[in-house]
Amino acid sequence: GLPGTIARRTAQGWRISGSKIYSTGSHGLTWFAVWARSDDDDPLVGSWLVHKDTPGITIIEDWDHLGMRATSSHEVRFDNVLVPLDHAVSVSPWSAPQSELDGSGLLWMAVLLSSVYDGIAQSARDWLVHWLEQRTPSNLGAALSTLPRFQETVGQIDTLLFANRSLLQSAAHGHTPAQHAGQIKYLVTGNAIRAVELAIEASGNPGLSRSNPLQRHYRNVLCGRVHTPQNDAVLVNVGKAAFAARSKDQ
């Protein structure tokens, strides 16, 4: 449906009023890309560019999340905020909508977003490897890294991350068609979550200790499941495309 935030056209410029939840990086941003609609009969829908120092902007510090706590994804409220008319940077009529991102943009969005979660998994992997090398139980007389069980676990993790690296590099170098953007996000974030889960399983209680970073990596990587596009939407679109392709062939 139409966004609740409204941009009203005036002689001085656009007057924007509304609120945006989950505004990632709210305190660090210089510009906000505000998803809104105009007050025209056939409203323009899309993004308006708003500078952070414009009067009428309030950040409500309500971000209290299990993971990604450092992102400052607070609610941002806009109260009759004035922006120039040419700051409607990516809008189209509601009756003839156009995507803000073309195929290349969607692919890069998938790569950049997925890389965040892959990086979390890489950090979890590095912590586990170091911990296994340092952990020497008295009844073993050697580091846990010498045991085949833990070597296999690290091998599983590294294989998942190798798959991620291959997917991301292929897309970044233009070797992956844009229609697979959602699948990249689905696969990379899924592999990242599984990699951190394996690290948790291998490390046991120390991995869940608040004094170690692994529990933080786990909380953060789980956010990949709720980050748009979500898994169900990705898979439904892939399934629809499969049936549509068969219909064309018949």
Coordinates of C-alpha atoms in Angstrom, one line a residue:
G1 CA 0.0 0.0 0.0
L2 CA 0.9 3.7 0.1
P3 CA 3.4 4.8 2.7
G4 CA 2.1 6.7 5.7
T5 CA 4.7 9.5 5.4
I6 CA 3.4 12.3 3.3
A7 CA 5.3 15.0 1.3
R8 CA 3.2 18.0 0.7
R9 CA 4.1 20.3 -2.2
T10 CA 4.4 24.0 -1.3
A11 CA 5.8 27.1 -2.9
Q12 CA 8.9 26.8 -0.7
G13 CA 9.5 23.0 -1.4
W14 CA 8.2 19.7 0.0
R15 CA 6.9 19.5 3.6
I16 CA 7.4 16.0 4.9
S17 CA 5.6 14.6 7.9
G18 CA 5.6 11.0 9.2
S19 CA 7.9 8.5 11.0
K20 CA 10.2 5.8 10.0
I21 CA 11.1 2.8 12.1
Y22 CA 14.2 0.7 11.9
S23 CA 16.2 3.6 10.5
T24 CA 19.6 1.9 10.3
G25 CA 22.5 4.2 11.2
S26 CA 20.2 7.0 12.3
H27 CA 22.7 8.9 14.4
G28 CA 25.5 8.6 11.8
L29 CA 23.7 9.4 8.6
T30 CA 24.2 12.8 6.9
W31 CA 21.2 12.2 4.5
F32 CA 18.0 10.3 5.0
A33 CA 16.3 8.6 2.0
V34 CA 12.7 8.9 3.2
W35 CA 10.1 6.6 1.6
A36 CA 7.0 8.7 1.3
R37 CA 4.1 9.7 -1.0
S38 CA 3.1 13.1 -2.2
D39 CA -0.4 14.7 -1.7
D40 CA -1.3 14.6 -5.4
D41 CA -4.4 12.9 -6.6
D42 CA -2.2 10.4 -8.3
P43 CA 0.6 10.5 -5.6
L44 CA 4.3 10.2 -6.3
V45 CA 5.8 7.4 -4.4
G46 CA 9.4 6.9 -3.6
S47 CA 12.4 8.5 -1.9
W48 CA 12.9 12.1 -0.8
L49 CA 16.4 13.2 0.2
V50 CA 16.5 14.9 3.6
H51 CA 19.6 16.3 5.3
K52 CA 20.0 15.3 8.9
D53 CA 20.3 18.9 10.2
T54 CA 16.9 20.0 8.7
P55 CA 14.6 21.4 11.4
G56 CA 11.8 19.1 12.4
I57 CA 13.7 15.8 12.6
T58 CA 13.6 13.9 15.8
I59 CA 15.4 10.6 16.5
I60 CA 13.5 8.4 19.0
E61 CA 16.0 6.1 20.6
D62 CA 13.9 3.0 20.8
W63 CA 16.2 0.5 19.2
D64 CA 16.4 -2.3 21.8
H65 CA 17.2 -5.4 19.7
L66 CA 18.6 -8.8 20.3
G67 CA 21.2 -8.4 17.6
M68 CA 22.8 -5.6 15.5
R69 CA 22.7 -3.3 18.6
A70 CA 25.3 -0.9 17.2
T71 CA 23.3 -0.1 14.1
S72 CA 21.3 2.6 16.0
S73 CA 18.2 1.6 14.0
H74 CA 16.0 4.0 15.9
E75 CA 12.7 5.5 14.8
V76 CA 13.1 8.9 13.0
R77 CA 10.2 11.3 13.0
F78 CA 9.7 14.1 10.5
D79 CA 7.5 17.0 11.5
N80 CA 6.7 19.3 8.6
V81 CA 10.3 19.1 7.4
L82 CA 11.1 21.4 4.5
V83 CA 13.2 20.1 1.6
P84 CA 13.8 21.5 -1.9
L85 CA 11.5 20.4 -4.7
D86 CA 14.4 18.7 -6.5
H87 CA 15.0 16.4 -3.5
A88 CA 12.3 14.0 -4.7
V89 CA 15.2 12.0 -6.1
S90 CA 13.5 8.6 -6.9
V91 CA 9.8 8.9 -7.3
S92 CA 7.1 7.7 -9.7
P93 CA 3.3 8.0 -10.0
W94 CA 1.4 5.4 -7.9
S95 CA -0.5 4.6 -11.1
A96 CA 2.7 3.7 -13.0
P97 CA 5.2 2.6 -10.4
Q98 CA 8.9 2.1 -11.2
S99 CA 11.5 0.2 -9.2
E100 CA 14.0 2.3 -7.5
L101 CA 16.7 -0.2 -8.3
D102 CA 17.4 -1.8 -11.7
G103 CA 18.7 -5.4 -12.0
S104 CA 22.3 -4.3 -11.4
G105 CA 21.3 -2.3 -8.3
L106 CA 19.3 -5.2 -6.8
L107 CA 22.3 -7.5 -7.4
W108 CA 24.7 -5.2 -5.6
M109 CA 22.3 -4.7 -2.8
A110 CA 22.2 -8.5 -2.3
V111 CA 26.0 -8.6 -2.4
L112 CA 26.5 -5.8 0.1
L113 CA 23.8 -6.9 2.5
S114 CA 24.9 -10.6 2.4
S115 CA 28.6 -9.6 2.9
V116 CA 27.7 -8.1 6.3
Y117 CA 26.4 -11.5 7.6
D118 CA 29.2 -13.4 5.9
G119 CA 31.7 -11.1 7.7
I120 CA 30.0 -11.9 11.0
A121 CA 30.4 -15.6 10.3
Q122 CA 34.1 -15.1 9.4
S123 CA 34.7 -13.4 12.7
A124 CA 33.0 -16.3 14.6
R125 CA 35.1 -18.8 12.7
D126 CA 38.3 -17.0 13.5
W127 CA 37.4 -16.8 17.2
L128 CA 36.6 -20.6 17.3
V129 CA 39.9 -21.5 15.6
H130 CA 41.9 -19.5 18.0
W131 CA 39.9 -20.8 21.0
L132 CA 40.4 -24.4 19.9
E133 CA 44.1 -23.9 19.5
Q134 CA 44.4 -22.4 23.0
R135 CA 42.0 -24.7 24.9
T136 CA 44.0 -27.6 26.4
P137 CA 41.9 -29.8 28.8
S138 CA 44.0 -31.4 31.5
N139 CA 42.7 -34.9 30.7
L140 CA 43.7 -34.5 27.1
G141 CA 47.1 -33.0 27.4
A142 CA 46.8 -31.3 24.0
A143 CA 44.8 -28.6 22.3
L144 CA 41.2 -29.3 21.2
S145 CA 42.4 -28.4 17.7
T146 CA 44.2 -31.7 17.5
L147 CA 41.0 -33.7 17.7
P148 CA 39.3 -34.9 14.5
R149 CA 35.9 -33.9 15.8
F150 CA 36.8 -30.3 16.0
Q151 CA 38.9 -30.4 12.8
E152 CA 35.8 -31.7 11.0
T153 CA 33.7 -28.8 12.5
V154 CA 36.1 -26.2 11.3
G155 CA 36.1 -27.9 7.9
Q156 CA 32.3 -27.7 7.7
I157 CA 32.5 -24.0 8.6
D158 CA 35.2 -23.2 6.1
T159 CA 33.3 -25.0 3.4
L160 CA 30.2 -23.0 4.1
L161 CA 32.2 -19.8 4.0
F162 CA 33.9 -20.9 0.8
A163 CA 30.5 -21.3 -0.8
N164 CA 29.6 -17.8 0.3
R165 CA 32.9 -16.3 -1.0
S166 CA 32.3 -18.0 -4.4
L167 CA 28.7 -16.7 -4.6
L168 CA 29.6 -13.2 -3.6
Q169 CA 32.7 -12.9 -5.8
S170 CA 30.8 -14.3 -8.8
A171 CA 28.0 -11.7 -8.4
A172 CA 30.5 -8.8 -7.7
H173 CA 32.3 -9.6 -10.9
G174 CA 29.1 -9.7 -13.0
H175 CA 29.0 -13.4 -13.5
T176 CA 25.6 -13.9 -11.8
P177 CA 22.3 -12.9 -13.5
A178 CA 20.4 -10.2 -11.6
Q179 CA 17.3 -12.5 -11.2
H180 CA 19.3 -14.5 -8.7
A181 CA 19.9 -11.6 -6.3
G182 CA 17.4 -12.9 -3.7
Q183 CA 18.9 -16.4 -3.8
I184 CA 22.3 -15.0 -3.1
K185 CA 21.0 -13.3 0.1
Y186 CA 19.1 -16.5 1.0
L187 CA 22.1 -18.8 0.5
V188 CA 24.8 -16.5 2.0
T189 CA 22.9 -15.6 5.1
G190 CA 21.8 -19.2 5.6
N191 CA 25.3 -20.4 5.4
A192 CA 26.5 -17.7 7.7
I193 CA 23.9 -18.6 10.3
R194 CA 24.8 -22.3 10.1
A195 CA 28.5 -21.6 10.4
V196 CA 28.0 -19.6 13.6
E197 CA 25.7 -22.3 15.0
L198 CA 28.4 -24.9 14.4
A199 CA 30.9 -22.7 16.3
I200 CA 28.4 -22.4 19.2
E201 CA 27.9 -26.2 19.2
A202 CA 31.7 -26.9 19.2
S203 CA 32.6 -24.4 21.9
G204 CA 29.7 -25.1 24.3
N205 CA 29.4 -22.9 27.4
P206 CA 32.4 -20.7 26.6
G207 CA 30.9 -19.8 23.3
L208 CA 27.7 -18.5 25.0
S209 CA 29.6 -16.7 27.7
R210 CA 29.0 -12.9 27.5
S211 CA 32.7 -12.4 28.0
N212 CA 33.4 -14.0 24.6
P213 CA 32.3 -12.5 21.3
L214 CA 30.7 -15.6 19.8
Q215 CA 27.4 -15.0 21.5
R216 CA 27.3 -11.5 20.0
H217 CA 28.2 -12.9 16.6
Y218 CA 25.3 -15.4 16.9
R219 CA 22.8 -12.7 17.9
N220 CA 23.9 -10.5 15.0
V221 CA 23.9 -13.2 12.3
L222 CA 20.4 -14.2 13.2
C223 CA 19.2 -10.8 12.0
G224 CA 19.9 -12.0 8.5
R225 CA 16.6 -14.0 8.6
V226 CA 14.5 -10.9 9.1
H227 CA 16.5 -8.6 6.8
T228 CA 14.6 -7.9 3.6
P229 CA 14.1 -9.8 1.4
Q230 CA 13.0 -12.5 3.8
N231 CA 13.4 -16.2 3.0
D232 CA 9.7 -16.9 2.2
A233 CA 9.5 -14.0 -0.3
V234 CA 12.7 -15.2 -2.0
L235 CA 11.6 -18.8 -2.4
V236 CA 8.1 -17.9 -3.5
N237 CA 9.5 -15.6 -6.2
V238 CA 11.9 -18.4 -7.4
G239 CA 9.0 -20.9 -7.5
K240 CA 6.8 -18.5 -9.4
A241 CA 9.6 -18.0 -11.9
A242 CA 10.0 -21.7 -12.4
F243 CA 6.3 -22.3 -13.2
A244 CA 6.3 -19.2 -15.4
A245 CA 9.2 -20.5 -17.4
R246 CA 7.4 -23.9 -17.9
S247 CA 4.3 -22.1 -19.1
K248 CA 6.3 -20.3 -21.8
D249 CA 7.8 -23.6 -23.0
Q250 CA 4.5 -25.3 -23.4

